[in-house]
mmCIF file of C-alpha atoms in Angstrom:
data_model
loop_
_atom_site.group_PDB
_atom_site.id
_atom_site.type_symbol
_atom_site.label_atom_id
_atom_site.label_comp_id
_atom_site.label_asym_id
_atom_site.label_seq_id
_atom_site.Cartn_x
_atom_site.Cartn_y
_atom_site.Cartn_z
ATOM 1 C CA UNK A 1 38.188 -73.710 -84.441
ATOM 2 C CA UNK A 2 39.700 -73.179 -81.215
ATOM 3 C CA UNK A 3 38.922 -69.479 -80.956
ATOM 4 C CA UNK A 4 35.147 -70.836 -81.446
ATOM 5 C CA UNK A 5 34.694 -72.545 -78.037
ATOM 6 C CA UNK A 6 35.344 -68.827 -76.786
ATOM 7 C CA UNK A 7 32.104 -67.712 -79.068
ATOM 8 C CA UNK A 8 29.507 -70.073 -76.953
ATOM 9 C CA UNK A 9 31.417 -69.446 -73.209
ATOM 10 C CA UNK A 10 31.391 -65.918 -73.592
ATOM 11 C CA UNK A 11 27.489 -65.411 -74.869
ATOM 12 C CA UNK A 12 26.321 -67.841 -72.400
ATOM 13 C CA UNK A 13 28.130 -66.305 -69.524
ATOM 14 C CA UNK A 14 26.955 -62.672 -70.363
ATOM 15 C CA UNK A 15 23.430 -63.282 -71.607
ATOM 16 C CA UNK A 16 22.834 -64.982 -68.290
ATOM 17 C CA UNK A 17 24.457 -62.771 -66.035
ATOM 18 C CA UNK A 18 22.172 -61.550 -63.623
ATOM 19 C CA UNK A 19 19.432 -63.952 -64.475
ATOM 20 C CA UNK A 20 17.726 -66.798 -62.682
ATOM 21 C CA UNK A 21 20.498 -69.859 -63.549
ATOM 22 C CA UNK A 22 17.928 -73.187 -63.079
ATOM 23 C CA UNK A 23 18.216 -74.563 -66.717
ATOM 24 C CA UNK A 24 14.798 -75.436 -68.165
ATOM 25 C CA UNK A 25 14.311 -78.574 -69.554
ATOM 26 C CA UNK A 26 12.623 -77.129 -72.868
ATOM 27 C CA UNK A 27 11.409 -74.030 -74.484
ATOM 28 C CA UNK A 28 7.921 -73.231 -73.898
ATOM 29 C CA UNK A 29 5.530 -74.413 -76.633
ATOM 30 C CA UNK A 30 5.700 -71.514 -79.404
ATOM 31 C CA UNK A 31 9.198 -70.470 -79.372
ATOM 32 C CA UNK A 32 11.219 -70.585 -82.595
ATOM 33 C CA UNK A 33 13.718 -72.771 -83.167
ATOM 34 C CA UNK A 34 17.459 -71.396 -82.969
ATOM 35 C CA UNK A 35 18.511 -74.506 -85.352
ATOM 36 C CA UNK A 36 16.431 -73.146 -87.917
ATOM 37 C CA UNK A 37 18.370 -69.976 -87.352
ATOM 38 C CA UNK A 38 22.038 -70.795 -87.466
ATOM 39 C CA UNK A 39 24.153 -70.918 -90.727
ATOM 40 C CA UNK A 40 25.093 -74.401 -92.132
ATOM 41 C CA UNK A 41 27.110 -75.303 -95.159
ATOM 42 C CA UNK A 42 23.630 -75.613 -96.869
ATOM 43 C CA UNK A 43 23.991 -71.783 -96.953
ATOM 44 C CA UNK A 44 27.105 -71.956 -99.393
ATOM 45 C CA UNK A 45 27.479 -72.997 -102.427
ATOM 46 C CA UNK A 46 28.065 -76.866 -102.876
ATOM 47 C CA UNK A 47 31.703 -77.872 -101.753
ATOM 48 C CA UNK A 48 32.328 -74.831 -100.597
ATOM 49 C CA UNK A 49 31.855 -75.680 -96.987
ATOM 50 C CA UNK A 50 31.080 -78.270 -94.616
ATOM 51 C CA UNK A 51 29.309 -78.719 -90.785
ATOM 52 C CA UNK A 52 31.947 -80.061 -88.415
ATOM 53 C CA UNK A 53 30.098 -79.984 -84.970
ATOM 54 C CA UNK A 54 26.595 -78.828 -82.971
ATOM 55 C CA UNK A 55 25.530 -78.594 -79.919
ATOM 56 C CA UNK A 56 22.206 -77.240 -78.099
ATOM 57 C CA UNK A 57 21.823 -75.078 -75.312
ATOM 58 C CA UNK A 58 19.711 -75.496 -72.704
ATOM 59 C CA UNK A 59 17.958 -72.198 -71.549
ATOM 60 C CA UNK A 60 18.245 -70.140 -68.467
ATOM 61 C CA UNK A 61 16.486 -66.863 -67.133
ATOM 62 C CA UNK A 62 15.492 -64.784 -70.292
ATOM 63 C CA UNK A 63 17.577 -67.395 -72.789
ATOM 64 C CA UNK A 64 14.632 -70.057 -73.554
ATOM 65 C CA UNK A 65 17.045 -71.837 -76.171
ATOM 66 C CA UNK A 66 20.346 -71.876 -78.018
ATOM 67 C CA UNK A 67 21.718 -73.817 -81.032
ATOM 68 C CA UNK A 68 25.444 -73.362 -82.335
ATOM 69 C CA UNK A 69 26.689 -75.042 -85.727
ATOM 70 C CA UNK A 70 30.539 -74.804 -86.611
ATOM 71 C CA UNK A 71 31.385 -74.436 -90.351
ATOM 72 C CA UNK A 72 34.461 -75.531 -92.182
ATOM 73 C CA UNK A 73 35.402 -74.026 -95.403
ATOM 74 C CA UNK A 74 37.101 -75.851 -97.814
ATOM 75 C CA UNK A 75 38.927 -73.022 -99.159
ATOM 76 C CA UNK A 76 39.610 -69.511 -97.485
ATOM 77 C CA UNK A 77 36.218 -67.757 -97.698
ATOM 78 C CA UNK A 78 35.671 -64.570 -99.122
ATOM 79 C CA UNK A 79 38.016 -61.097 -98.790
ATOM 80 C CA UNK A 80 38.638 -62.238 -95.324
ATOM 81 C CA UNK A 81 39.781 -65.838 -95.800
ATOM 82 C CA UNK A 82 37.898 -67.280 -93.437
ATOM 83 C CA UNK A 83 38.632 -70.635 -92.931
ATOM 84 C CA UNK A 84 35.853 -71.759 -89.938
ATOM 85 C CA UNK A 85 32.280 -69.851 -89.009
ATOM 86 C CA UNK A 86 30.687 -70.739 -85.702
ATOM 87 C CA UNK A 87 27.123 -69.406 -85.986
ATOM 88 C CA UNK A 88 24.790 -69.840 -82.630
ATOM 89 C CA UNK A 89 21.299 -68.325 -82.798
ATOM 90 C CA UNK A 90 19.676 -67.687 -79.220
ATOM 91 C CA UNK A 91 16.133 -66.823 -78.890
ATOM 92 C CA UNK A 92 15.002 -64.693 -75.848
ATOM 93 C CA UNK A 93 11.744 -64.338 -73.699
ATOM 94 C CA UNK A 94 11.521 -60.890 -75.850
ATOM 95 C CA UNK A 95 12.438 -58.508 -78.394
ATOM 96 C CA UNK A 96 13.755 -56.312 -74.882
ATOM 97 C CA UNK A 97 15.784 -58.827 -73.620
ATOM 98 C CA UNK A 98 17.177 -59.464 -76.922
ATOM 99 C CA UNK A 99 18.105 -55.765 -77.112
ATOM 100 C CA UNK A 100 19.444 -55.423 -73.594
ATOM 101 C CA UNK A 101 21.800 -58.722 -74.404
ATOM 102 C CA UNK A 102 22.915 -57.239 -77.843
ATOM 103 C CA UNK A 103 24.516 -53.878 -76.598
ATOM 104 C CA UNK A 104 26.059 -56.247 -73.467
ATOM 105 C CA UNK A 105 27.963 -58.689 -75.564
ATOM 106 C CA UNK A 106 29.053 -55.652 -77.818
ATOM 107 C CA UNK A 107 30.482 -54.075 -74.445
ATOM 108 C CA UNK A 108 31.739 -57.033 -73.293
ATOM 109 C CA UNK A 109 33.713 -57.837 -76.230
ATOM 110 C CA UNK A 110 35.484 -54.349 -76.432
ATOM 111 C CA UNK A 111 36.684 -54.305 -72.778
ATOM 112 C CA UNK A 112 40.202 -54.913 -72.121
ATOM 113 C CA UNK A 113 39.926 -58.316 -70.366
ATOM 114 C CA UNK A 114 37.963 -59.819 -72.712
ATOM 115 C CA UNK A 115 40.123 -58.717 -75.340
ATOM 116 C CA UNK A 116 43.353 -60.057 -73.725
ATOM 117 C CA UNK A 117 41.504 -63.133 -72.965
ATOM 118 C CA UNK A 118 40.278 -63.948 -76.956
ATOM 119 C CA UNK A 119 44.049 -62.948 -77.813
ATOM 120 C CA UNK A 120 45.568 -65.378 -75.438
ATOM 121 C CA UNK A 121 43.792 -67.754 -77.069
ATOM 122 C CA UNK A 122 43.923 -67.077 -80.917
ATOM 123 C CA UNK A 123 47.636 -66.545 -80.694
ATOM 124 C CA UNK A 124 49.120 -69.312 -79.123
ATOM 125 C CA UNK A 125 51.972 -70.467 -80.336
ATOM 126 C CA UNK A 126 53.452 -66.886 -81.938
ATOM 127 C CA UNK A 127 56.028 -65.067 -79.662
ATOM 128 C CA UNK A 128 55.265 -61.083 -79.236
ATOM 129 C CA UNK A 129 52.309 -61.279 -82.142
ATOM 130 C CA UNK A 130 51.797 -57.964 -83.726
ATOM 131 C CA UNK A 131 48.011 -57.377 -83.439
ATOM 132 C CA UNK A 132 45.832 -54.632 -85.295
ATOM 133 C CA UNK A 133 42.133 -54.561 -83.742
ATOM 134 C CA UNK A 134 39.262 -53.794 -85.512
ATOM 135 C CA UNK A 135 37.089 -51.607 -83.638
ATOM 136 C CA UNK A 136 33.154 -52.307 -83.616
ATOM 137 C CA UNK A 137 30.920 -50.899 -86.622
ATOM 138 C CA UNK A 138 27.724 -51.808 -88.152
ATOM 139 C CA UNK A 139 26.966 -54.156 -90.609
ATOM 140 C CA UNK A 140 23.603 -52.403 -91.708
ATOM 141 C CA UNK A 141 21.779 -55.165 -91.732
ATOM 142 C CA UNK A 142 18.961 -55.279 -89.048
ATOM 143 C CA UNK A 143 20.641 -54.342 -85.669
ATOM 144 C CA UNK A 144 23.982 -56.122 -86.652
ATOM 145 C CA UNK A 145 27.908 -54.661 -85.839
ATOM 146 C CA UNK A 146 31.043 -56.504 -85.954
ATOM 147 C CA UNK A 147 34.524 -56.233 -84.057
ATOM 148 C CA UNK A 148 37.950 -58.474 -83.989
ATOM 149 C CA UNK A 149 41.772 -58.280 -84.657
ATOM 150 C CA UNK A 150 44.803 -59.293 -87.111
ATOM 151 C CA UNK A 151 47.328 -61.129 -86.328
ATOM 152 C CA UNK A 152 50.876 -61.140 -87.856
ATOM 153 C CA UNK A 153 53.630 -63.258 -86.721
ATOM 154 C CA UNK A 154 56.656 -60.965 -86.875
ATOM 155 C CA UNK A 155 59.367 -63.835 -87.647
ATOM 156 C CA UNK A 156 56.942 -65.184 -90.225
ATOM 157 C CA UNK A 157 55.380 -61.747 -92.131
ATOM 158 C CA UNK A 158 53.242 -63.335 -94.526
ATOM 159 C CA UNK A 159 51.709 -65.332 -92.125
ATOM 160 C CA UNK A 160 48.262 -63.824 -90.896
ATOM 161 C CA UNK A 161 45.665 -64.834 -88.745
ATOM 162 C CA UNK A 162 42.347 -62.955 -88.627
ATOM 163 C CA UNK A 163 39.224 -63.284 -86.168
ATOM 164 C CA UNK A 164 35.848 -61.457 -86.260
ATOM 165 C CA UNK A 165 32.764 -61.321 -84.131
ATOM 166 C CA UNK A 166 29.642 -60.120 -85.315
ATOM 167 C CA UNK A 167 26.214 -59.876 -83.225
ATOM 168 C CA UNK A 168 22.720 -59.599 -84.887
ATOM 169 C CA UNK A 169 19.375 -59.123 -83.253
ATOM 170 C CA UNK A 170 16.601 -59.926 -85.208
ATOM 171 C CA UNK A 171 13.596 -59.131 -82.544
ATOM 172 C CA UNK A 172 13.512 -61.574 -80.108
ATOM 173 C CA UNK A 173 16.486 -64.094 -81.918
ATOM 174 C CA UNK A 174 20.570 -63.213 -80.903
ATOM 175 C CA UNK A 175 22.771 -64.127 -83.236
ATOM 176 C CA UNK A 176 26.800 -64.548 -82.721
ATOM 177 C CA UNK A 177 28.882 -65.249 -85.423
ATOM 178 C CA UNK A 178 32.799 -66.083 -85.097
ATOM 179 C CA UNK A 179 35.236 -66.354 -87.851
ATOM 180 C CA UNK A 180 38.589 -67.074 -87.920
ATOM 181 C CA UNK A 181 40.817 -67.046 -91.159
ATOM 182 C CA UNK A 182 44.319 -66.431 -92.609
ATOM 183 C CA UNK A 183 43.245 -62.912 -93.939
ATOM 184 C CA UNK A 184 45.623 -60.021 -93.438
ATOM 185 C CA UNK A 185 42.566 -57.987 -93.074
ATOM 186 C CA UNK A 186 38.889 -58.275 -92.104
ATOM 187 C CA UNK A 187 36.316 -57.200 -94.529
ATOM 188 C CA UNK A 188 32.990 -55.710 -93.504
ATOM 189 C CA UNK A 189 31.214 -57.128 -96.593
ATOM 190 C CA UNK A 190 31.849 -60.967 -95.237
ATOM 191 C CA UNK A 191 30.042 -60.740 -91.851
ATOM 192 C CA UNK A 192 27.776 -58.811 -94.129
ATOM 193 C CA UNK A 193 26.825 -61.730 -95.965
ATOM 194 C CA UNK A 194 26.869 -64.138 -93.152
ATOM 195 C CA UNK A 195 24.234 -61.737 -91.046
ATOM 196 C CA UNK A 196 21.765 -61.363 -94.674
ATOM 197 C CA UNK A 197 21.842 -64.932 -94.553
ATOM 198 C CA UNK A 198 20.790 -65.532 -90.645
ATOM 199 C CA UNK A 199 18.466 -62.788 -90.739
ATOM 200 C CA UNK A 200 16.489 -64.334 -93.517
ATOM 201 C CA UNK A 201 16.482 -67.473 -91.534
ATOM 202 C CA UNK A 202 15.084 -65.839 -88.524
ATOM 203 C CA UNK A 203 12.097 -64.397 -89.964
ATOM 204 C CA UNK A 204 11.078 -67.205 -91.263
ATOM 205 C CA UNK A 205 10.553 -68.535 -87.468
ATOM 206 C CA UNK A 206 9.248 -65.745 -86.337
ATOM 207 C CA UNK A 207 6.308 -65.981 -87.836
ATOM 208 C CA UNK A 208 3.278 -66.828 -85.497
ATOM 209 C CA UNK A 209 3.343 -70.566 -84.099
ATOM 210 C CA UNK A 210 0.187 -72.589 -83.542
ATOM 211 C CA UNK A 211 0.406 -73.937 -80.023
ATOM 212 C CA UNK A 212 -3.339 -74.287 -79.977
ATOM 213 C CA UNK A 213 -5.724 -75.184 -82.898
ATOM 214 C CA UNK A 214 -9.233 -72.753 -83.325
ATOM 215 C CA UNK A 215 -12.022 -74.283 -82.251
ATOM 216 C CA UNK A 216 -16.034 -73.773 -83.081
ATOM 217 C CA UNK A 217 -19.011 -73.216 -80.468
ATOM 218 C CA UNK A 218 -22.285 -73.198 -80.800
ATOM 219 C CA UNK A 219 -24.941 -75.569 -82.543
ATOM 220 C CA UNK A 220 -24.674 -76.718 -86.376
ATOM 221 C CA UNK A 221 -27.804 -76.195 -86.959
ATOM 222 C CA UNK A 222 -30.109 -73.661 -89.345
ATOM 223 C CA UNK A 223 -30.387 -70.381 -88.215
ATOM 224 C CA UNK A 224 -27.779 -70.914 -85.482
ATOM 225 C CA UNK A 225 -24.737 -68.937 -84.822
ATOM 226 C CA UNK A 226 -21.480 -70.728 -85.007
ATOM 227 C CA UNK A 227 -18.397 -68.764 -83.012
ATOM 228 C CA UNK A 228 -14.969 -69.176 -83.720
ATOM 229 C CA UNK A 229 -12.040 -68.950 -81.160
ATOM 230 C CA UNK A 230 -8.533 -67.601 -83.035
ATOM 231 C CA UNK A 231 -6.943 -70.255 -81.070
ATOM 232 C CA UNK A 232 -3.190 -70.087 -79.099
ATOM 233 C CA UNK A 233 0.003 -68.608 -80.692
ATOM 234 C CA UNK A 234 3.327 -68.371 -80.111
ATOM 235 C CA UNK A 235 5.036 -65.127 -81.827
ATOM 236 C CA UNK A 236 2.393 -62.573 -80.389
ATOM 237 C CA UNK A 237 0.237 -62.095 -83.469
ATOM 238 C CA UNK A 238 -1.107 -58.545 -84.166
ATOM 239 C CA UNK A 239 -4.303 -59.442 -86.274
ATOM 240 C CA UNK A 240 -6.579 -62.740 -86.846
ATOM 241 C CA UNK A 241 -8.631 -62.957 -90.241
ATOM 242 C CA UNK A 242 -11.019 -65.717 -90.088
ATOM 243 C CA UNK A 243 -12.725 -67.986 -93.289
ATOM 244 C CA UNK A 244 -15.648 -70.395 -92.714
ATOM 245 C CA UNK A 245 -15.555 -73.451 -94.721
ATOM 246 C CA UNK A 246 -18.582 -76.168 -95.302
ATOM 247 C CA UNK A 247 -17.034 -79.597 -96.028
ATOM 248 C CA UNK A 248 -18.581 -83.005 -96.561
ATOM 249 C CA UNK A 249 -20.007 -85.088 -93.770
ATOM 250 C CA UNK A 250 -16.306 -86.825 -93.127
ATOM 251 C CA UNK A 251 -14.406 -83.158 -93.830
ATOM 252 C CA UNK A 252 -12.322 -84.362 -96.329
ATOM 253 C CA UNK A 253 -13.346 -82.263 -99.244
ATOM 254 C CA UNK A 254 -13.853 -78.423 -98.038
ATOM 255 C CA UNK A 255 -14.696 -74.829 -99.540
ATOM 256 C CA UNK A 256 -14.782 -71.504 -98.534
ATOM 257 C CA UNK A 257 -18.397 -70.065 -98.145
ATOM 258 C CA UNK A 258 -18.558 -66.540 -99.697
ATOM 259 C CA UNK A 259 -18.318 -63.788 -97.558
ATOM 260 C CA UNK A 260 -17.877 -65.414 -94.357
ATOM 261 C CA UNK A 261 -15.154 -63.757 -92.775
ATOM 262 C CA UNK A 262 -16.137 -62.632 -89.784
ATOM 263 C CA UNK A 263 -15.365 -64.760 -86.200
ATOM 264 C CA UNK A 264 -19.207 -65.703 -86.342
ATOM 265 C CA UNK A 265 -21.024 -67.518 -88.811
ATOM 266 C CA UNK A 266 -24.753 -67.680 -88.853
ATOM 267 C CA UNK A 267 -25.839 -71.521 -90.393
ATOM 268 C CA UNK A 268 -27.624 -71.201 -93.901
ATOM 269 C CA UNK A 269 -30.001 -73.930 -95.522
ATOM 270 C CA UNK A 270 -27.494 -74.226 -98.248
ATOM 271 C CA UNK A 271 -25.018 -75.783 -95.219
ATOM 272 C CA UNK A 272 -27.828 -78.828 -94.779
ATOM 273 C CA UNK A 273 -25.755 -82.519 -94.403
ATOM 274 C CA UNK A 274 -22.372 -80.487 -94.743
ATOM 275 C CA UNK A 275 -20.172 -79.970 -91.821
ATOM 276 C CA UNK A 276 -18.406 -76.507 -90.860
ATOM 277 C CA UNK A 277 -14.779 -75.515 -89.667
ATOM 278 C CA UNK A 278 -13.023 -72.313 -89.744
ATOM 279 C CA UNK A 279 -9.288 -71.268 -90.899
ATOM 280 C CA UNK A 280 -7.737 -68.531 -88.598
ATOM 281 C CA UNK A 281 -4.853 -66.824 -89.976
ATOM 282 C CA UNK A 282 -2.734 -65.339 -87.485
ATOM 283 C CA UNK A 283 -0.257 -62.625 -88.723
ATOM 284 C CA UNK A 284 2.710 -60.177 -87.030
ATOM 285 C CA UNK A 285 5.327 -58.731 -88.431
ATOM 286 C CA UNK A 286 6.810 -61.623 -89.766
ATOM 287 C CA UNK A 287 4.198 -63.016 -91.684
ATOM 288 C CA UNK A 288 1.258 -65.362 -91.489
ATOM 289 C CA UNK A 289 0.072 -68.949 -90.499
ATOM 290 C CA UNK A 290 -2.865 -70.386 -90.828
ATOM 291 C CA UNK A 291 -4.515 -73.157 -88.629
ATOM 292 C CA UNK A 292 -7.959 -75.161 -88.946
ATOM 293 C CA UNK A 293 -10.447 -75.750 -86.287
ATOM 294 C CA UNK A 294 -12.256 -79.410 -86.740
ATOM 295 C CA UNK A 295 -15.417 -79.359 -88.038
ATOM 296 C CA UNK A 296 -18.530 -79.483 -86.667
ATOM 297 C CA UNK A 297 -21.273 -82.287 -86.903
ATOM 298 C CA UNK A 298 -23.419 -82.040 -89.846
ATOM 299 C CA UNK A 299 -25.503 -79.487 -89.958
ATOM 300 C CA UNK A 300 -29.232 -81.405 -90.053
ATOM 301 C CA UNK A 301 -31.624 -81.170 -92.832
ATOM 302 C CA UNK A 302 -34.260 -78.569 -92.562
ATOM 303 C CA UNK A 303 -37.623 -80.941 -91.641
ATOM 304 C CA UNK A 304 -39.986 -81.392 -94.796
ATOM 305 C CA UNK A 305 -42.835 -78.925 -94.504
ATOM 306 C CA UNK A 306 -45.985 -80.308 -92.741
ATOM 307 C CA UNK A 307 -48.358 -82.524 -95.493
ATOM 308 C CA UNK A 308 -52.153 -80.790 -95.736
ATOM 309 C CA UNK A 309 -54.832 -82.800 -96.708
ATOM 310 C CA UNK A 310 -58.262 -81.816 -98.610
ATOM 311 C CA UNK A 311 -61.840 -82.947 -97.618
ATOM 312 C CA UNK A 312 -63.420 -85.367 -100.196
#
């Protein structure tokens, strides 16, 4: 969709404004994947849409990674009768940066110069178009808002075009939706449907992401204390839970040890000839992720009791 190029161009120009401009080759380990956040044809009923093009966007400044997907609707979608939707997701360094850029985007898209350029692109081929602006309004999904306009050709009153821009923030993920269609109005319900779907996607990638597995230190010997590290995580976990397990010598079959849920564990006689590992569950506001350490060496069996001899 022609106007869709303005979505990516404007967003990148605004988000990285005032930040370092050197692009990074890859986002840091533990960064949520923006590709898993954008809407695709799979988010709509079979045969209702198809994916037209995608683009990976390199990080810069507080913007770590971005991805865009353009969807074409095979039939006008919703009450707004959208024909195309560009869904763009951007992961920033933290929620504060995403909140700041959310406000910047809404402000810039409402300025006269940006709206003039958008209209110039969108109304090409129409002489003296009638334009009805749609003021920014909340969508009621996380932190989100929509604005846009409807264009009518005065010589062809039955012909109309609409253009909707939605901005959605979920923690440190910023999403931009640019929709264009042939409706005579813009209906908030359609943008809210898009926003609800993408918020659900964002929540799945904002759970803790394992960067380095937990480890166990100490000697695997009866009476000795083993200590677990929580590992390294993206997604800023707010809590960790531990579950120690004993396993067969190969570490293939493992079972939880009853009441062994602290970050330390004292090796018991029942662990003899078994290996030991720990599972760590990292949790944040979006959910939990489980990661498991390698197993220890097999716990040595206690030596047999000394034999005693009796005199004749």
